[in-house]
Short mmCIF file of C-alpha atoms in Angstrom, two decimals:
data_model
loop_
_atom_site.label_atom_id
_atom_site.label_comp_id
_atom_site.label_asym_id
_atom_site.label_seq_id
_atom_site.Cartn_x
_atom_site.Cartn_y
_atom_site.Cartn_z
CA UNK A 19 -24.78 7.86 10.87
CA UNK A 20 -27.52 10.45 10.94
CA UNK A 21 -26.82 11.06 14.63
CA UNK A 22 -23.24 12.14 14.01
CA UNK A 23 -22.70 15.87 13.71
CA UNK A 24 -21.03 17.31 10.60
CA UNK A 25 -18.16 18.65 12.72
CA UNK A 26 -17.22 15.08 13.61
CA UNK A 27 -16.95 14.20 9.94
CA UNK A 28 -14.90 17.36 9.34
CA UNK A 29 -12.51 16.37 12.12
CA UNK A 30 -12.22 12.81 10.81
CA UNK A 31 -11.54 13.99 7.28
CA UNK A 32 -9.02 16.52 8.59
CA UNK A 33 -7.22 13.75 10.48
CA UNK A 34 -6.85 11.58 7.36
CA UNK A 35 -5.92 14.61 5.28
CA UNK A 36 -3.24 15.49 7.82
CA UNK A 37 -1.59 12.10 7.31
CA UNK A 38 -2.08 11.37 3.62
CA UNK A 39 -1.96 14.88 2.15
CA UNK A 40 1.58 15.90 3.09
CA UNK A 41 3.00 12.50 2.18
CA UNK A 42 1.54 12.50 -1.32
CA UNK A 43 2.52 16.11 -1.97
CA UNK A 44 6.04 15.53 -0.64
CA UNK A 45 6.32 12.37 -2.73
CA UNK A 46 5.28 14.22 -5.89
CA UNK A 47 7.67 17.10 -5.28
CA UNK A 48 10.61 14.80 -4.56
CA UNK A 49 9.73 12.74 -7.64
CA UNK A 50 9.90 15.86 -9.79
CA UNK A 51 13.08 17.03 -8.02
CA UNK A 52 14.79 13.67 -8.55
CA UNK A 53 13.90 13.87 -12.23
CA UNK A 54 16.21 16.86 -12.60
CA UNK A 55 18.70 16.16 -9.80
CA UNK A 56 19.15 12.41 -9.37
CA UNK A 57 20.67 11.11 -6.17
CA UNK A 58 24.12 9.74 -6.86
CA UNK A 59 25.19 6.91 -4.58
CA UNK A 60 28.48 7.45 -2.76
CA UNK A 61 31.46 5.77 -4.32
CA UNK A 62 32.30 2.61 -2.46
CA UNK A 63 35.80 1.37 -1.81
CA UNK A 64 34.66 -2.24 -1.93
CA UNK A 65 34.84 -4.17 -5.17
CA UNK A 66 31.30 -5.56 -4.78
CA UNK A 67 28.34 -3.59 -3.53
CA UNK A 68 25.14 -5.32 -2.46
CA UNK A 69 21.84 -4.64 -4.17
CA UNK A 70 20.20 -3.66 -0.87
CA UNK A 71 22.79 -0.98 -0.15
CA UNK A 72 22.35 0.46 -3.65
CA UNK A 73 18.57 0.60 -3.30
CA UNK A 74 18.68 2.20 0.14
CA UNK A 75 21.20 4.78 -1.08
CA UNK A 76 18.84 5.85 -3.86
CA UNK A 77 15.59 6.12 -1.86
CA UNK A 78 14.16 9.00 0.11
CA UNK A 79 12.73 8.13 3.51
CA UNK A 80 9.12 8.43 4.63
CA UNK A 81 9.78 11.24 7.09
CA UNK A 82 11.71 13.33 4.58
CA UNK A 83 8.76 13.16 2.20
CA UNK A 84 6.24 13.75 5.00
CA UNK A 85 8.04 16.77 6.46
CA UNK A 86 8.53 18.34 3.03
CA UNK A 87 4.83 17.98 2.33
CA UNK A 88 3.92 19.21 5.81
CA UNK A 89 5.94 22.38 5.33
CA UNK A 90 4.11 23.04 2.07
CA UNK A 91 0.63 22.08 3.38
CA UNK A 92 0.78 23.71 6.82
CA UNK A 93 -0.74 27.09 5.78
CA UNK A 94 -3.68 25.25 4.22
CA UNK A 95 -4.12 23.09 7.31
CA UNK A 96 -4.07 26.17 9.52
CA UNK A 97 -6.75 27.81 7.39
CA UNK A 98 -8.97 24.70 7.46
CA UNK A 99 -8.56 24.40 11.21
CA UNK A 100 -9.38 28.04 11.97
CA UNK A 101 -12.36 28.19 9.61
CA UNK A 102 -14.04 24.84 10.26
CA UNK A 103 -12.67 23.17 13.39
CA UNK A 104 -11.78 25.93 15.86
CA UNK A 105 -15.34 26.31 17.10
CA UNK A 106 -15.77 22.62 18.01
#
């Protein structure tokens, strides 16, 4: 590990931060948003509604959370890239 340059560790950390950071930030923001504005499931015409359809109607998808977090985190990612990784 002593033969690996610090820039390699920066790039590896940036890669994991690029995946996990936006998802966790988007998840937290949507959690707070759903606290004040809960998602109401559409009214069904059927007399019985399955549990799976109710759960899927009340959940936010992975990509919605990821893209929301990516929009918020992108200026920070740009700054990290230009300051630490652009010279690699």
